[in-house]
Each structure stands twice: as C-alpha cells, then as structure tokens.
Amino acid sequence: MRRALVFLVLVVLVAALVAGCGRGGGGGEEGQRTIGLSISTLNNPFFVTLRDGAQRAAQRENVELVVSDAQNDAAQQQDDIQAFITQQVDAILVNPVDSEAVVPAIQAANDAEIPVIALDRGAAGGEIETLIASDNVEGGRMAARELIRLVGSGPVAQLEGIPGTSAARDRGKGFEEVIEGQSAVRLVASQPANFDRAQGLNVTQNILQANPNIKGIFAQNDEMALGAVRALGDRAGSEVKVVGFDAIEDALKAIQEGRMNATVAQQPARMGSLGVENAIKVIEGERVPKNIPVEVKLVTQENVSEFRQ
C-alpha cells in the first residue's frame, strides 16, 4: 500500500513538471513571454541605446528579452535568428546587418510561425509585422539642406553606410535628391565607409587627396562623421563643414566644440521600446501598422544642449 502511494505521488510530480516545461515559449518564468532581439552590432553607441530602450520596456512589461550581437556579420545574424527559432521565442526583433542577407532567416521564422519586427533597417523580403524606423529619406533631405546652407556653394562629399542596408540607401536617396535639385553645391565624391569611424577616417583621407578643395561632408552616420573630423584636423567644422546622422554623444560633443556642424537626431531608445511594445501586441493577436515612423530632428550648435545627456 505504501509503495503504491509513493508511486502515485511520483507520477503526479512528473506530470506537473512536464506541464510546467511546456509553458512560457522561450524559457522564461512560467507564463512569461520571450522576445529575441538580434542587433547588427553593439560596437556602435546608437545600437547600444536601442538595446537599452528595449530592455527597459521588457522589464516594464514583464517579458524576457534575449539579445544577440551579430557584430556586423550577416552570417552570424542568420545563426542568431535560427537560435531564437530553436528556442521557440514568442517574437523576434531584428536590426538587419544587411537587408538582403537577412531574408532567409526571416523566412525561417515565418515558417516557424514566429512574428518578426524590423528595427531601424528594413528587410528586402520575408514577412515582417512592422518596420519601426526613422524617416531616413527625410533625414537625408534634412542633412542636405543644412549642408547647402552651411557651404553656400562648392564641392561636397558623402560617406555612405553599409551597402545593402535600407538606412544607407534611404539616407543617400534623400540627400542626393536635394543636392540634385540645385546647382550651387555639387556632390563630387560618394564612397562607402560602412558606418565605421576608422573607415570614415581612411575614406575621407582618400577623398581629400582627390578633392583637396572640398567644402563639406555628409556622413550617413556619426561614427563616419567623427572619422572625417579626425581626417580633416583643424579644417573640420570651419573650413570644411561636417554633417552626420544619429546624434550619438561623441557627435553632440563635437558639435558643441565646433568640430562638427550638425547631425540628424534619431530616437534609438524609442525604437527599442516600440519594438517590444508592438511585439507584445502581435503576440496577443493585435494588428499593428506596417510602418511605425520615429521622428527625426536637426541638431546644430544652437540647440545641441537640448540633446546632450
């Protein structure tokens, strides 16, 4: 009789344990939702801020956020997203390294019926619930108008981001649209520096060798702009005007000191927060807009103090 009772208790305990393991989707606390966040790189302050915004929202909403850093490697990002799929997370947030290369990973998540939301950069295929991003085309236009105002007339150059990313494509599109709409300021050089500060330095040095009389530079992010500032030395901000994009802290400081002239401010923490909030909506069966724009603003020496932390 005693053995039978012990056996019955063990059966009940095992059944309860198996039932508990089946809850929670991705391994969080019982009943807790799990969201995967694949970041293109955490070697850029902009994306660190985006991650931080997502983490604060996850804590606030009581969801588990699992973060992976692709280190600007498209193949690594595919592996990271596949790991999320294997973990059976409830939703995936992705900031693509490359808008084309990320498509198979998104399609794999689609096949697994895991909803995907894109942050800051879009995807060239696959099904995403929404793209949460700045209006990069308008940001490019904003940068061009400011550079024209600063330069007045003469040759300018553009430092492009990672080829294949929607952010680089859209910022370049907006910038070139405005430059081509007038004749006083001419775009004489446009080369990729892959959103990287060291490459921004090297590419700017090459551009200056071929175009020593350059009057202005637009960099599609602040990391490249700061590389350009270093390449220009004492000419930066005065003889050669420099406009960036992102409003990271180092760029804001450079603007305040007169080494940079302007940048286009995004709101990366807001993007991260909106990503988590909309992922929860999708998990719960709600429809969300296909595009959720986040406002951009021009930062100059006149208003930079409003943006500094």
Coordinates of C-alpha atoms in Angstrom, one line a residue:
M1 CA 0.0 0.0 0.0
R2 CA 2.8 2.4 0.9
R3 CA 4.7 1.6 -2.3
A4 CA 1.6 2.3 -4.4
L5 CA 1.1 5.6 -2.6
V6 CA 4.8 6.7 -3.2
F7 CA 4.5 5.6 -6.9
L8 CA 1.3 7.7 -7.3
V9 CA 3.0 10.8 -5.8
L10 CA 5.9 10.4 -8.2
V11 CA 3.6 10.1 -11.2
V12 CA 1.8 13.3 -10.2
L13 CA 5.1 15.2 -9.7
V14 CA 6.4 14.2 -13.0
A15 CA 3.2 15.2 -14.8
A16 CA 3.3 18.6 -13.1
L17 CA 6.9 19.1 -14.1
V18 CA 6.2 18.2 -17.8
A19 CA 3.3 20.5 -17.9
G20 CA 5.4 23.4 -16.4
C21 CA 8.1 22.9 -19.1
G22 CA 5.5 23.3 -21.8
R23 CA 4.7 26.9 -20.8
G24 CA 6.5 30.2 -21.4
G25 CA 7.5 29.7 -25.0
G26 CA 11.2 30.6 -24.7
G27 CA 12.3 29.5 -21.3
G28 CA 11.4 32.5 -19.1
E29 CA 9.4 32.3 -15.9
E30 CA 6.2 30.3 -16.0
G31 CA 3.8 32.1 -18.4
Q32 CA 6.3 34.8 -19.3
R33 CA 6.7 35.8 -22.9
T34 CA 10.2 35.7 -24.5
I35 CA 11.3 38.0 -27.3
G36 CA 14.6 37.7 -29.2
L37 CA 16.5 40.8 -30.2
S38 CA 19.1 40.5 -33.0
I39 CA 21.3 43.6 -33.1
S40 CA 23.5 44.3 -36.1
T41 CA 26.4 45.5 -33.8
L42 CA 26.8 46.6 -30.2
N43 CA 30.1 48.3 -31.2
N44 CA 28.1 51.4 -32.1
P45 CA 26.6 53.6 -29.3
F46 CA 23.4 54.1 -31.4
F47 CA 22.5 50.4 -31.2
V48 CA 23.6 50.1 -27.6
T49 CA 21.0 52.8 -26.8
L50 CA 18.4 50.9 -28.9
R51 CA 19.1 47.8 -26.9
D52 CA 18.8 49.7 -23.7
G53 CA 15.4 51.1 -24.7
A54 CA 14.2 47.6 -25.5
Q55 CA 15.5 46.2 -22.2
R56 CA 13.7 48.9 -20.2
A57 CA 10.5 48.2 -22.0
A58 CA 10.9 44.4 -21.5
Q59 CA 11.4 44.9 -17.8
R60 CA 8.4 47.2 -17.6
E61 CA 6.2 44.8 -19.5
N62 CA 7.5 41.7 -17.6
V63 CA 8.8 39.9 -20.7
E64 CA 12.1 38.1 -21.1
L65 CA 14.4 39.8 -23.7
V66 CA 17.2 37.7 -25.2
V67 CA 19.8 39.8 -27.0
S68 CA 22.3 38.7 -29.6
D69 CA 25.1 40.8 -31.2
A70 CA 25.8 39.9 -34.9
Q71 CA 29.0 42.1 -34.9
N72 CA 28.1 43.3 -38.4
D73 CA 28.3 39.8 -39.8
A74 CA 25.3 38.8 -41.8
A75 CA 26.0 35.1 -41.5
Q76 CA 26.3 35.4 -37.7
Q77 CA 22.9 37.2 -37.7
Q78 CA 21.3 34.3 -39.5
D79 CA 22.7 31.9 -36.9
D80 CA 21.5 34.1 -34.1
I81 CA 17.9 34.2 -35.5
Q82 CA 18.0 30.4 -36.1
A83 CA 18.9 30.0 -32.4
F84 CA 15.9 32.1 -31.4
I85 CA 13.7 29.9 -33.6
T86 CA 15.2 26.8 -31.9
Q87 CA 14.4 28.3 -28.5
Q88 CA 10.8 28.9 -29.7
V89 CA 10.8 32.6 -28.7
D90 CA 7.4 34.2 -29.0
A91 CA 8.6 37.0 -31.3
I92 CA 11.8 38.3 -32.9
L93 CA 13.0 41.8 -33.2
V94 CA 15.7 42.2 -35.8
N95 CA 18.0 45.1 -36.7
P96 CA 19.4 43.8 -40.0
V97 CA 23.1 43.8 -40.8
D98 CA 22.1 43.5 -44.5
S99 CA 18.6 44.0 -45.8
E100 CA 19.0 41.3 -48.4
A101 CA 21.1 38.7 -46.5
V102 CA 18.6 38.7 -43.5
V103 CA 15.7 37.4 -45.7
P104 CA 16.3 33.6 -45.4
A105 CA 16.4 34.0 -41.6
I106 CA 13.1 36.0 -41.6
Q107 CA 11.5 33.3 -43.9
A108 CA 12.7 30.6 -41.4
A109 CA 10.9 32.5 -38.6
N110 CA 7.8 32.9 -40.8
D111 CA 7.8 29.1 -41.4
A112 CA 8.0 28.6 -37.6
E113 CA 5.1 31.0 -37.2
I114 CA 7.2 33.3 -35.1
P115 CA 6.3 37.0 -35.8
V116 CA 9.2 39.3 -36.8
I117 CA 9.5 43.1 -36.3
A118 CA 12.3 45.1 -38.0
L119 CA 14.1 47.9 -36.2
D120 CA 15.9 50.9 -37.9
R121 CA 16.5 48.9 -41.1
G122 CA 14.1 47.1 -43.3
A123 CA 14.3 43.7 -44.9
A124 CA 14.1 43.0 -48.7
G125 CA 11.9 40.0 -48.3
G126 CA 10.1 37.7 -45.9
E127 CA 7.1 38.7 -43.8
I128 CA 7.6 41.3 -41.1
E129 CA 4.8 42.6 -38.9
T130 CA 6.1 46.2 -39.0
L131 CA 9.2 48.3 -39.6
I132 CA 10.0 50.7 -36.8
A133 CA 12.4 53.3 -38.1
S134 CA 13.3 56.9 -38.5
D135 CA 12.2 58.5 -41.8
N136 CA 15.7 58.1 -43.2
V137 CA 14.8 59.6 -46.6
E138 CA 13.6 62.8 -44.9
G139 CA 16.7 62.7 -42.6
G140 CA 18.9 62.7 -45.7
R141 CA 17.0 65.6 -47.1
M142 CA 17.4 67.5 -43.8
A143 CA 21.1 66.9 -43.8
A144 CA 21.4 68.1 -47.4
R145 CA 19.5 71.3 -46.8
E146 CA 21.7 72.1 -43.8
L147 CA 24.9 71.3 -45.6
I148 CA 23.8 73.6 -48.5
R149 CA 23.0 76.3 -46.1
L150 CA 26.4 75.9 -44.4
V151 CA 28.5 75.7 -47.5
G152 CA 26.7 78.1 -49.8
S153 CA 28.5 76.8 -52.9
G154 CA 31.2 74.5 -53.9
P155 CA 32.1 70.7 -53.9
V156 CA 30.9 68.3 -51.2
A157 CA 31.3 64.6 -50.5
Q158 CA 29.2 61.8 -49.0
L159 CA 30.3 59.0 -46.7
E160 CA 28.0 56.1 -47.3
G161 CA 26.9 53.4 -44.8
I162 CA 26.9 49.6 -45.3
P163 CA 25.9 48.8 -48.9
G164 CA 22.6 46.8 -48.8
T165 CA 21.2 48.4 -45.7
S166 CA 17.9 50.3 -46.0
A167 CA 19.3 53.1 -43.8
A168 CA 22.2 53.7 -46.1
R169 CA 20.1 53.6 -49.2
D170 CA 17.3 55.8 -47.9
R171 CA 19.6 58.5 -46.3
G172 CA 21.6 58.6 -49.6
K173 CA 18.4 58.9 -51.6
G174 CA 17.1 61.9 -49.6
F175 CA 20.5 63.6 -49.6
E176 CA 21.1 63.2 -53.3
E177 CA 17.6 64.3 -54.1
V178 CA 18.1 67.7 -52.5
I179 CA 21.6 68.1 -53.9
E180 CA 20.5 67.4 -57.4
G181 CA 17.7 69.9 -57.1
Q182 CA 20.1 72.8 -57.0
S183 CA 23.4 73.7 -58.7
A184 CA 25.4 75.8 -56.2
V185 CA 26.6 72.8 -54.2
R186 CA 28.0 69.8 -56.2
L187 CA 28.4 66.2 -55.0
V188 CA 31.9 65.3 -56.3
A189 CA 32.6 62.1 -54.3
S190 CA 30.4 59.4 -52.6
Q191 CA 32.1 56.3 -51.1
P192 CA 31.1 53.6 -48.6
A193 CA 32.8 53.7 -45.1
N194 CA 30.4 51.1 -43.7
F195 CA 29.1 53.1 -40.7
D196 CA 32.6 52.8 -39.1
R197 CA 34.7 55.5 -37.6
A198 CA 38.1 54.2 -38.7
Q199 CA 36.9 53.6 -42.2
G200 CA 35.4 57.1 -42.2
L201 CA 38.9 58.4 -41.4
N202 CA 40.5 56.4 -44.2
V203 CA 37.9 57.1 -46.8
T204 CA 37.9 60.9 -46.0
Q205 CA 41.7 60.9 -46.4
N206 CA 41.3 59.3 -49.9
I207 CA 38.6 61.8 -50.9
L208 CA 40.7 64.8 -49.8
Q209 CA 43.6 63.6 -51.9
A210 CA 41.4 63.6 -55.0
N211 CA 39.4 66.7 -53.9
P212 CA 41.6 69.0 -51.8
N213 CA 39.1 71.9 -52.1
I214 CA 36.2 70.0 -50.6
K215 CA 33.8 72.4 -48.7
G216 CA 31.6 69.9 -46.9
I217 CA 31.0 66.3 -46.0
F218 CA 27.8 64.5 -45.2
A219 CA 28.3 61.2 -43.3
Q220 CA 25.4 58.8 -43.2
N221 CA 26.1 58.2 -39.5
D222 CA 28.0 60.0 -36.8
E223 CA 30.7 57.3 -36.4
M224 CA 31.8 58.0 -40.0
A225 CA 31.4 61.8 -39.4
L226 CA 33.8 61.6 -36.4
G227 CA 36.3 59.7 -38.6
A228 CA 36.0 62.6 -41.1
V229 CA 36.6 65.1 -38.4
R230 CA 39.8 63.4 -37.4
A231 CA 40.9 63.3 -41.1
L232 CA 40.2 67.0 -41.5
G233 CA 42.0 68.1 -38.4
D234 CA 41.9 71.9 -37.9
R235 CA 39.7 72.3 -41.0
A236 CA 36.8 70.3 -39.5
G237 CA 33.8 72.4 -38.7
S238 CA 35.2 75.7 -40.1
E239 CA 36.9 75.4 -43.5
V240 CA 35.1 72.1 -44.2
K241 CA 31.5 71.7 -42.8
V242 CA 30.6 68.2 -41.4
V243 CA 27.0 66.9 -41.0
G244 CA 26.3 63.5 -39.5
F245 CA 23.4 61.3 -38.6
D246 CA 22.3 59.7 -35.3
A247 CA 23.1 62.3 -32.6
I248 CA 25.4 60.0 -30.5
E249 CA 27.1 61.6 -27.5
D250 CA 30.5 61.9 -29.2
A251 CA 29.0 63.8 -32.1
L252 CA 27.0 66.1 -29.9
K253 CA 30.2 67.0 -28.0
A254 CA 31.9 67.6 -31.3
I255 CA 29.1 69.9 -32.4
Q256 CA 29.3 71.8 -29.1
E257 CA 33.1 72.2 -29.6
G258 CA 32.7 73.4 -33.2
R259 CA 34.4 70.4 -34.8
M260 CA 31.2 69.2 -36.4
N261 CA 28.4 71.4 -37.6
A262 CA 25.2 69.3 -37.4
T263 CA 23.7 65.9 -37.1
V264 CA 20.2 64.4 -37.6
A265 CA 18.9 63.1 -34.3
Q266 CA 17.1 59.8 -34.2
Q267 CA 15.5 58.2 -31.1
P268 CA 17.0 54.7 -30.8
A269 CA 15.8 54.1 -27.3
R270 CA 12.3 54.9 -28.5
M271 CA 12.7 52.4 -31.4
G272 CA 13.8 49.7 -29.0
S273 CA 10.9 50.4 -26.7
L274 CA 8.3 50.5 -29.5
G275 CA 9.8 47.2 -30.8
V276 CA 9.0 45.4 -27.5
E277 CA 5.6 47.1 -27.1
N278 CA 4.5 46.1 -30.6
A279 CA 5.9 42.6 -30.3
I280 CA 3.6 42.1 -27.3
K281 CA 0.6 43.4 -29.3
V282 CA 1.4 41.0 -32.1
I283 CA 1.9 38.0 -29.8
E284 CA -1.5 38.8 -28.3
G285 CA -3.2 38.8 -31.7
E286 CA -3.5 42.5 -32.3
R287 CA -2.8 44.1 -35.7
V288 CA -0.1 46.8 -35.9
P289 CA 0.7 49.3 -38.7
K290 CA 3.1 48.1 -41.4
N291 CA 5.3 51.1 -40.8
I292 CA 5.8 53.0 -37.5
P293 CA 7.9 56.1 -38.1
V294 CA 10.0 57.7 -35.4
E295 CA 10.6 61.5 -35.7
V296 CA 14.0 62.9 -36.7
K297 CA 15.3 66.3 -35.7
L298 CA 18.2 68.5 -36.9
V299 CA 20.8 69.2 -34.2
T300 CA 23.0 72.3 -34.6
Q301 CA 25.3 74.3 -32.3
E302 CA 22.3 76.4 -31.4
N303 CA 20.2 73.6 -30.0
V304 CA 22.8 70.9 -29.2
S305 CA 22.5 71.4 -25.4
E306 CA 18.9 70.2 -25.6
F307 CA 20.1 66.8 -26.8
R308 CA 23.1 66.2 -24.5
Q309 CA 22.6 63.8 -21.6

